[in-house]
mmCIF file of C-alpha atoms in Angstrom:
data_model
loop_
_atom_site.group_PDB
_atom_site.id
_atom_site.type_symbol
_atom_site.label_atom_id
_atom_site.label_comp_id
_atom_site.label_asym_id
_atom_site.label_seq_id
_atom_site.Cartn_x
_atom_site.Cartn_y
_atom_site.Cartn_z
ATOM 1 C CA MET C 1426 -154.385 -9.254 88.157
ATOM 2 C CA ARG C 1427 -155.202 -5.884 89.686
ATOM 3 C CA ALA C 1428 -157.631 -3.547 87.972
ATOM 4 C CA SER C 1429 -159.688 -0.497 88.817
ATOM 5 C CA ALA C 1430 -162.466 1.522 87.214
ATOM 6 C CA ARG C 1431 -164.287 4.746 87.951
ATOM 7 C CA ALA C 1432 -167.432 6.459 86.718
ATOM 8 C CA VAL C 1433 -168.907 9.829 87.680
ATOM 9 C CA ALA C 1434 -172.424 10.916 86.750
ATOM 10 C CA GLU C 1435 -173.378 14.582 87.108
ATOM 11 C CA ARG C 1436 -176.483 16.609 86.448
ATOM 12 C CA LEU C 1437 -175.940 19.066 83.596
ATOM 13 C CA GLY C 1438 -178.994 21.227 83.069
ATOM 14 C CA ASP C 1439 -181.987 18.914 82.730
ATOM 15 C CA ARG C 1440 -180.035 15.721 82.043
ATOM 16 C CA THR C 1441 -177.486 13.364 83.590
ATOM 17 C CA ALA C 1442 -174.111 12.976 81.895
ATOM 18 C CA LEU C 1443 -171.230 10.608 82.564
ATOM 19 C CA THR C 1444 -168.414 13.109 83.006
ATOM 20 C CA THR C 1445 -165.795 10.536 84.010
ATOM 21 C CA LEU C 1446 -165.465 7.026 82.569
ATOM 22 C CA ALA C 1447 -162.218 5.148 83.146
ATOM 23 C CA SER C 1448 -161.701 1.393 83.230
ATOM 24 C CA GLN C 1449 -159.299 -1.440 82.543
ATOM 25 C CA PRO C 1450 -159.891 -5.168 81.929
ATOM 26 C CA PRO C 1451 -161.527 -7.167 83.331
ATOM 27 C CA ILE C 1452 -163.726 -4.164 84.250
ATOM 28 C CA VAL C 1453 -164.875 -2.390 81.101
ATOM 29 C CA LEU C 1454 -167.409 0.428 81.420
ATOM 30 C CA ARG C 1455 -169.582 1.565 78.527
ATOM 31 C CA GLN C 1456 -172.158 4.323 78.237
ATOM 32 C CA THR C 1457 -175.332 2.973 76.619
ATOM 33 C CA ASP C 1458 -178.884 4.140 76.091
ATOM 34 C CA ARG C 1459 -179.730 2.386 79.364
ATOM 35 C CA GLY C 1460 -177.117 4.306 81.349
ATOM 36 C CA LEU C 1461 -173.867 2.666 82.431
ATOM 37 C CA THR C 1462 -173.129 -0.923 81.406
ATOM 38 C CA MET C 1463 -170.372 -3.131 82.783
ATOM 39 C CA VAL C 1464 -168.896 -5.405 80.121
ATOM 40 C CA THR C 1465 -166.664 -8.383 80.873
ATOM 41 C CA GLY C 1466 -163.266 -7.714 79.311
ATOM 42 C CA ALA C 1467 -161.610 -10.954 80.462
ATOM 43 C CA ALA C 1468 -162.448 -14.246 82.155
ATOM 44 C CA GLY C 1469 -163.018 -14.190 85.826
ATOM 45 C CA PRO C 1470 -162.589 -13.002 88.434
ATOM 46 C CA LEU C 1471 -159.869 -15.621 88.809
ATOM 47 C CA GLY C 1472 -158.104 -16.629 91.984
ATOM 48 C CA GLY C 1473 -155.581 -13.910 92.791
ATOM 49 C CA ASP C 1474 -157.499 -11.096 91.051
ATOM 50 C CA ARG C 1475 -158.216 -7.824 92.874
ATOM 51 C CA THR C 1476 -160.632 -5.349 91.324
ATOM 52 C CA ASP C 1477 -162.026 -2.009 92.486
ATOM 53 C CA LEU C 1478 -164.941 -0.111 90.968
ATOM 54 C CA THR C 1479 -166.127 3.320 92.119
ATOM 55 C CA VAL C 1480 -169.353 4.912 90.882
ATOM 56 C CA SER C 1481 -170.336 8.407 92.019
ATOM 57 C CA VAL C 1482 -173.719 9.992 91.292
ATOM 58 C CA GLY C 1483 -173.654 13.735 91.846
ATOM 59 C CA ASP C 1484 -176.354 15.904 93.390
ATOM 60 C CA GLY C 1485 -179.622 15.701 91.456
ATOM 61 C CA ALA C 1486 -178.311 13.176 88.932
ATOM 62 C CA SER C 1487 -179.928 9.839 88.071
ATOM 63 C CA LEU C 1488 -178.079 6.747 86.870
ATOM 64 C CA ASP C 1489 -178.992 3.179 85.915
ATOM 65 C CA VAL C 1490 -176.145 0.652 86.113
ATOM 66 C CA GLY C 1491 -176.299 -2.870 84.719
ATOM 67 C CA SER C 1492 -174.038 -5.438 83.102
ATOM 68 C CA ALA C 1493 -173.929 -7.173 79.739
ATOM 69 C CA GLY C 1494 -173.688 -10.648 81.240
ATOM 70 C CA ALA C 1495 -173.111 -12.689 84.379
ATOM 71 C CA ALA C 1496 -169.751 -12.685 86.162
ATOM 72 C CA LEU C 1497 -168.122 -16.063 86.765
ATOM 73 C CA ALA C 1498 -165.714 -16.452 89.686
ATOM 74 C CA LEU C 1499 -163.181 -19.179 88.882
ATOM 75 C CA PRO C 1500 -160.192 -20.718 90.677
ATOM 76 C CA GLY C 1501 -156.804 -19.379 89.648
ATOM 77 C CA VAL C 1502 -154.022 -21.438 88.124
ATOM 78 C CA HIS C 1503 -151.938 -20.949 91.250
ATOM 79 C CA GLY C 1504 -154.852 -20.964 93.698
ATOM 80 C CA GLY C 1505 -155.593 -18.051 95.974
ATOM 81 C CA SER C 1506 -158.704 -16.005 96.533
ATOM 82 C CA SER C 1507 -160.164 -13.213 94.424
ATOM 83 C CA SER C 1508 -161.854 -10.029 95.562
ATOM 84 C CA ALA C 1509 -164.045 -7.358 94.014
ATOM 85 C CA THR C 1510 -164.744 -4.091 95.821
ATOM 86 C CA VAL C 1511 -167.547 -1.799 94.664
ATOM 87 C CA THR C 1512 -167.816 1.695 96.118
ATOM 88 C CA LEU C 1513 -170.988 3.689 95.463
ATOM 89 C CA ARG C 1514 -171.550 7.362 96.327
ATOM 90 C CA VAL C 1515 -174.991 8.937 95.821
ATOM 91 C CA GLY C 1516 -175.417 12.673 96.359
ATOM 92 C CA ALA C 1517 -178.251 14.938 97.461
ATOM 93 C CA GLY C 1518 -181.487 14.317 95.572
ATOM 94 C CA ALA C 1519 -179.711 11.779 93.360
ATOM 95 C CA THR C 1520 -180.953 8.357 92.277
ATOM 96 C CA LEU C 1521 -178.967 5.178 91.606
ATOM 97 C CA ASN C 1522 -180.449 1.996 90.204
ATOM 98 C CA TRP C 1523 -177.803 -0.741 90.516
ATOM 99 C CA GLN C 1524 -178.853 -4.033 88.892
ATOM 100 C CA PRO C 1525 -175.958 -6.080 87.455
ATOM 101 C CA GLN C 1526 -176.365 -9.622 86.171
ATOM 102 C CA PRO C 1527 -175.708 -12.515 88.611
ATOM 103 C CA LEU C 1528 -172.360 -13.524 90.067
ATOM 104 C CA ILE C 1529 -171.739 -17.272 89.650
ATOM 105 C CA VAL C 1530 -169.206 -18.891 91.971
ATOM 106 C CA ALA C 1531 -167.771 -21.975 90.272
ATOM 107 C CA ALA C 1532 -166.348 -25.011 92.041
ATOM 108 C CA GLY C 1533 -162.896 -24.302 93.484
ATOM 109 C CA ALA C 1534 -163.299 -20.528 93.497
ATOM 110 C CA ASP C 1535 -162.750 -18.483 96.658
ATOM 111 C CA HIS C 1536 -164.235 -15.024 96.199
ATOM 112 C CA LEU C 1537 -164.882 -11.972 98.369
ATOM 113 C CA ALA C 1538 -167.383 -9.337 97.175
ATOM 114 C CA VAL C 1539 -167.360 -6.048 99.097
ATOM 115 C CA LEU C 1540 -169.998 -3.362 98.672
ATOM 116 C CA ASP C 1541 -169.409 0.043 100.274
ATOM 117 C CA VAL C 1542 -172.222 2.586 99.839
ATOM 118 C CA THR C 1543 -172.581 6.150 101.090
ATOM 119 C CA LEU C 1544 -175.911 7.911 100.584
ATOM 120 C CA ASP C 1545 -176.971 11.489 101.158
ATOM 121 C CA PRO C 1546 -180.093 11.521 103.390
ATOM 122 C CA THR C 1547 -182.143 12.677 100.376
ATOM 123 C CA ALA C 1548 -180.745 10.094 97.929
ATOM 124 C CA ARG C 1549 -182.692 7.208 96.404
ATOM 125 C CA LEU C 1550 -181.215 3.776 95.814
ATOM 126 C CA THR C 1551 -182.323 0.454 94.366
ATOM 127 C CA LEU C 1552 -179.550 -2.106 94.679
ATOM 128 C CA VAL C 1553 -179.845 -5.695 93.482
ATOM 129 C CA GLU C 1554 -177.306 -8.470 94.076
ATOM 130 C CA THR C 1555 -177.894 -11.983 92.715
ATOM 131 C CA LEU C 1556 -175.557 -14.820 93.709
ATOM 132 C CA VAL C 1557 -175.447 -18.291 92.146
ATOM 133 C CA LEU C 1558 -173.573 -21.057 93.959
ATOM 134 C CA GLY C 1559 -172.003 -23.280 91.345
ATOM 135 C CA ARG C 1560 -172.706 -23.905 87.701
ATOM 136 C CA TYR C 1561 -175.270 -26.516 86.730
ATOM 137 C CA GLY C 1562 -174.494 -29.876 88.309
ATOM 138 C CA GLU C 1563 -171.379 -28.816 90.230
ATOM 139 C CA GLN C 1564 -170.555 -28.034 93.832
ATOM 140 C CA PRO C 1565 -170.212 -24.342 94.684
ATOM 141 C CA GLY C 1566 -167.029 -22.503 95.420
ATOM 142 C CA HIS C 1567 -166.534 -20.390 98.536
ATOM 143 C CA LEU C 1568 -168.217 -16.977 98.585
ATOM 144 C CA ARG C 1569 -168.073 -14.197 101.142
ATOM 145 C CA THR C 1570 -169.966 -10.938 100.751
ATOM 146 C CA ARG C 1571 -169.755 -7.789 102.859
ATOM 147 C CA TRP C 1572 -172.227 -4.893 102.681
ATOM 148 C CA ARG C 1573 -171.536 -1.613 104.464
ATOM 149 C CA ILE C 1574 -174.212 1.012 103.817
ATOM 150 C CA ARG C 1575 -174.183 4.502 105.346
ATOM 151 C CA ARG C 1576 -176.821 7.192 105.079
ATOM 152 C CA GLY C 1577 -175.518 10.622 105.941
ATOM 153 C CA SER C 1578 -173.185 10.099 108.887
ATOM 154 C CA ALA C 1579 -175.048 7.092 110.309
ATOM 155 C CA PRO C 1580 -174.771 3.388 109.482
ATOM 156 C CA LEU C 1581 -177.859 2.025 107.729
ATOM 157 C CA LEU C 1582 -176.931 -1.619 107.140
ATOM 158 C CA ALA C 1583 -173.991 -3.921 107.853
ATOM 159 C CA GLN C 1584 -174.428 -7.406 106.449
ATOM 160 C CA ASP C 1585 -172.019 -10.296 105.943
ATOM 161 C CA LEU C 1586 -172.542 -13.640 104.216
ATOM 162 C CA ASP C 1587 -170.265 -16.693 104.137
ATOM 163 C CA VAL C 1588 -171.511 -19.611 102.032
ATOM 164 C CA GLY C 1589 -170.314 -22.431 99.821
ATOM 165 C CA THR C 1590 -167.593 -25.034 100.097
ATOM 166 C CA GLY C 1591 -165.290 -24.094 102.964
ATOM 167 C CA ALA C 1592 -167.818 -21.851 104.726
ATOM 168 C CA PRO C 1593 -168.707 -22.415 108.387
ATOM 169 C CA ARG C 1594 -171.119 -25.260 109.037
ATOM 170 C CA GLY C 1595 -174.802 -24.480 108.670
ATOM 171 C CA TRP C 1596 -174.623 -22.269 105.571
ATOM 172 C CA ASP C 1597 -176.795 -24.747 103.653
ATOM 173 C CA GLY C 1598 -179.212 -25.314 106.541
ATOM 174 C CA PRO C 1599 -182.753 -23.985 106.925
ATOM 175 C CA ALA C 1600 -181.601 -20.821 108.708
ATOM 176 C CA VAL C 1601 -179.574 -19.648 105.691
ATOM 177 C CA LEU C 1602 -180.050 -21.144 102.208
ATOM 178 C CA GLY C 1603 -182.034 -24.267 103.036
ATOM 179 C CA GLY C 1604 -180.681 -26.165 100.057
ATOM 180 C CA ALA C 1605 -181.189 -23.315 97.587
ATOM 181 C CA ARG C 1606 -178.432 -22.358 95.162
ATOM 182 C CA VAL C 1607 -179.576 -18.867 94.194
ATOM 183 C CA LEU C 1608 -179.714 -15.945 96.611
ATOM 184 C CA ALA C 1609 -180.885 -12.475 95.601
ATOM 185 C CA SER C 1610 -180.867 -9.398 97.815
ATOM 186 C CA VAL C 1611 -182.385 -5.988 97.210
ATOM 187 C CA LEU C 1612 -181.830 -2.808 99.193
ATOM 188 C CA ALA C 1613 -184.353 -0.065 98.447
ATOM 189 C CA VAL C 1614 -183.899 3.383 99.993
ATOM 190 C CA ASP C 1615 -186.252 6.319 99.504
ATOM 191 C CA PRO C 1616 -186.516 9.462 101.679
ATOM 192 C CA LEU C 1617 -190.317 9.269 101.310
ATOM 193 C CA GLY C 1618 -190.197 5.867 102.983
ATOM 194 C CA PHE C 1619 -192.321 2.766 102.476
ATOM 195 C CA PRO C 1620 -195.007 3.157 105.164
ATOM 196 C CA ASP C 1621 -197.673 1.315 103.164
ATOM 197 C CA TYR C 1622 -195.485 -1.490 101.878
ATOM 198 C CA ASP C 1623 -196.997 -4.886 102.474
ATOM 199 C CA ALA C 1624 -194.607 -7.713 101.673
ATOM 200 C CA GLN C 1625 -196.481 -10.253 99.604
ATOM 201 C CA ARG C 1626 -195.633 -13.897 99.983
ATOM 202 C CA THR C 1627 -194.246 -15.266 96.743
ATOM 203 C CA THR C 1628 -196.201 -17.871 94.830
ATOM 204 C CA GLU C 1629 -193.105 -19.064 92.953
ATOM 205 C CA PRO C 1630 -192.553 -22.756 93.740
ATOM 206 C CA GLY C 1631 -189.425 -23.441 95.754
ATOM 207 C CA VAL C 1632 -188.705 -19.751 96.456
ATOM 208 C CA ARG C 1633 -188.637 -18.047 99.857
ATOM 209 C CA CYS C 1634 -188.915 -14.269 99.830
ATOM 210 C CA GLU C 1635 -188.767 -12.033 102.904
ATOM 211 C CA ALA C 1636 -188.765 -8.286 103.575
ATOM 212 C CA LEU C 1637 -186.964 -6.502 106.410
ATOM 213 C CA PRO C 1638 -187.804 -2.795 107.002
ATOM 214 C CA LEU C 1639 -184.888 -0.703 108.259
ATOM 215 C CA ALA C 1640 -184.577 2.444 110.356
ATOM 216 C CA ASP C 1641 -187.620 4.730 109.972
ATOM 217 C CA LEU C 1642 -189.196 2.663 107.180
ATOM 218 C CA SER C 1643 -187.256 4.668 104.600
ATOM 219 C CA ALA C 1644 -185.303 1.541 103.626
ATOM 220 C CA VAL C 1645 -186.241 -2.084 103.010
ATOM 221 C CA VAL C 1646 -184.113 -5.187 102.438
ATOM 222 C CA LEU C 1647 -185.661 -7.931 100.321
ATOM 223 C CA THR C 1648 -184.142 -11.407 100.106
ATOM 224 C CA ALA C 1649 -185.158 -14.348 97.957
ATOM 225 C CA VAL C 1650 -183.640 -17.818 97.805
ATOM 226 C CA GLY C 1651 -184.553 -20.541 95.365
ATOM 227 C CA PRO C 1652 -183.388 -23.172 92.903
ATOM 228 C CA ASP C 1653 -182.758 -20.978 89.843
ATOM 229 C CA THR C 1654 -182.437 -17.381 88.688
ATOM 230 C CA VAL C 1655 -185.705 -17.453 86.723
ATOM 231 C CA ARG C 1656 -187.968 -18.188 89.674
ATOM 232 C CA VAL C 1657 -185.989 -16.029 92.096
ATOM 233 C CA GLY C 1658 -186.048 -13.198 89.557
ATOM 234 C CA ARG C 1659 -189.824 -13.388 89.188
ATOM 235 C CA ALA C 1660 -190.277 -13.306 92.951
ATOM 236 C CA LEU C 1661 -188.077 -10.221 93.237
ATOM 237 C CA GLU C 1662 -189.865 -8.460 90.388
ATOM 238 C CA ALA C 1663 -193.139 -8.879 92.232
ATOM 239 C CA ALA C 1664 -191.622 -7.594 95.465
ATOM 240 C CA LEU C 1665 -190.034 -4.590 93.729
ATOM 241 C CA SER C 1666 -193.344 -3.793 92.076
ATOM 242 C CA GLY C 1667 -194.916 -3.654 95.514
ATOM 243 C CA LEU C 1668 -192.216 -1.224 96.679
ATOM 244 C CA THR C 1669 -192.816 1.050 93.708
ATOM 245 C CA SER C 1670 -196.541 1.081 94.396
ATOM 246 C CA ALA C 1671 -195.963 1.908 98.063
ATOM 247 C CA VAL C 1672 -193.789 4.945 97.211
ATOM 248 C CA SER C 1673 -196.207 6.265 94.570
ATOM 249 C CA GLN C 1674 -199.215 6.218 96.906
#
């Protein structure tokens, strides 16, 4: 299955409006009181599926994007890999808060998730990606992720991950997941920067949380790995709260 979707948010007067909203299953986009919500219109992604989603936030606009439920990558009837490409464009003085529900990679799945982001130098971004390797009690499928983030004309972050069954050796070792099955990553970008941000060590049992400042301290990458989405989520909430406090000071 091949499917694509597109959303455009623009500032009209003193508010943000979704001026373009086009989608097809399994990507279904809905405007809600929370902003833009992605709704699962079919099972998957399944092996063989190719999906593309583009979200553009115009100059001065502000958009929150979430999803109605977790995505579940599954093997296809005839095998093969699946891929999902997300392209985000954030204009001058615009803000995008991207926080979909987790992606679960079931046993036998082979999935590639690509994230391509272009930011104006004055744009703000909070981007959250949560990955779950396998459903309860099963071995994980194979997952590859690729982040390419640009700010203005310069690269800000290039990050690749290859984990799960079939990944190169060492993916489950202490240098990567260390036995954890949930990995969450946050990229926060603010032109005011995070000069006073002090990464607090998480007190959640079994969770490791680290912060990596980028460039001129105007961007920070947070990562948390742990045994379940509840504990990893709490650790990230605490870290995000610290980022918000640092910007407001």
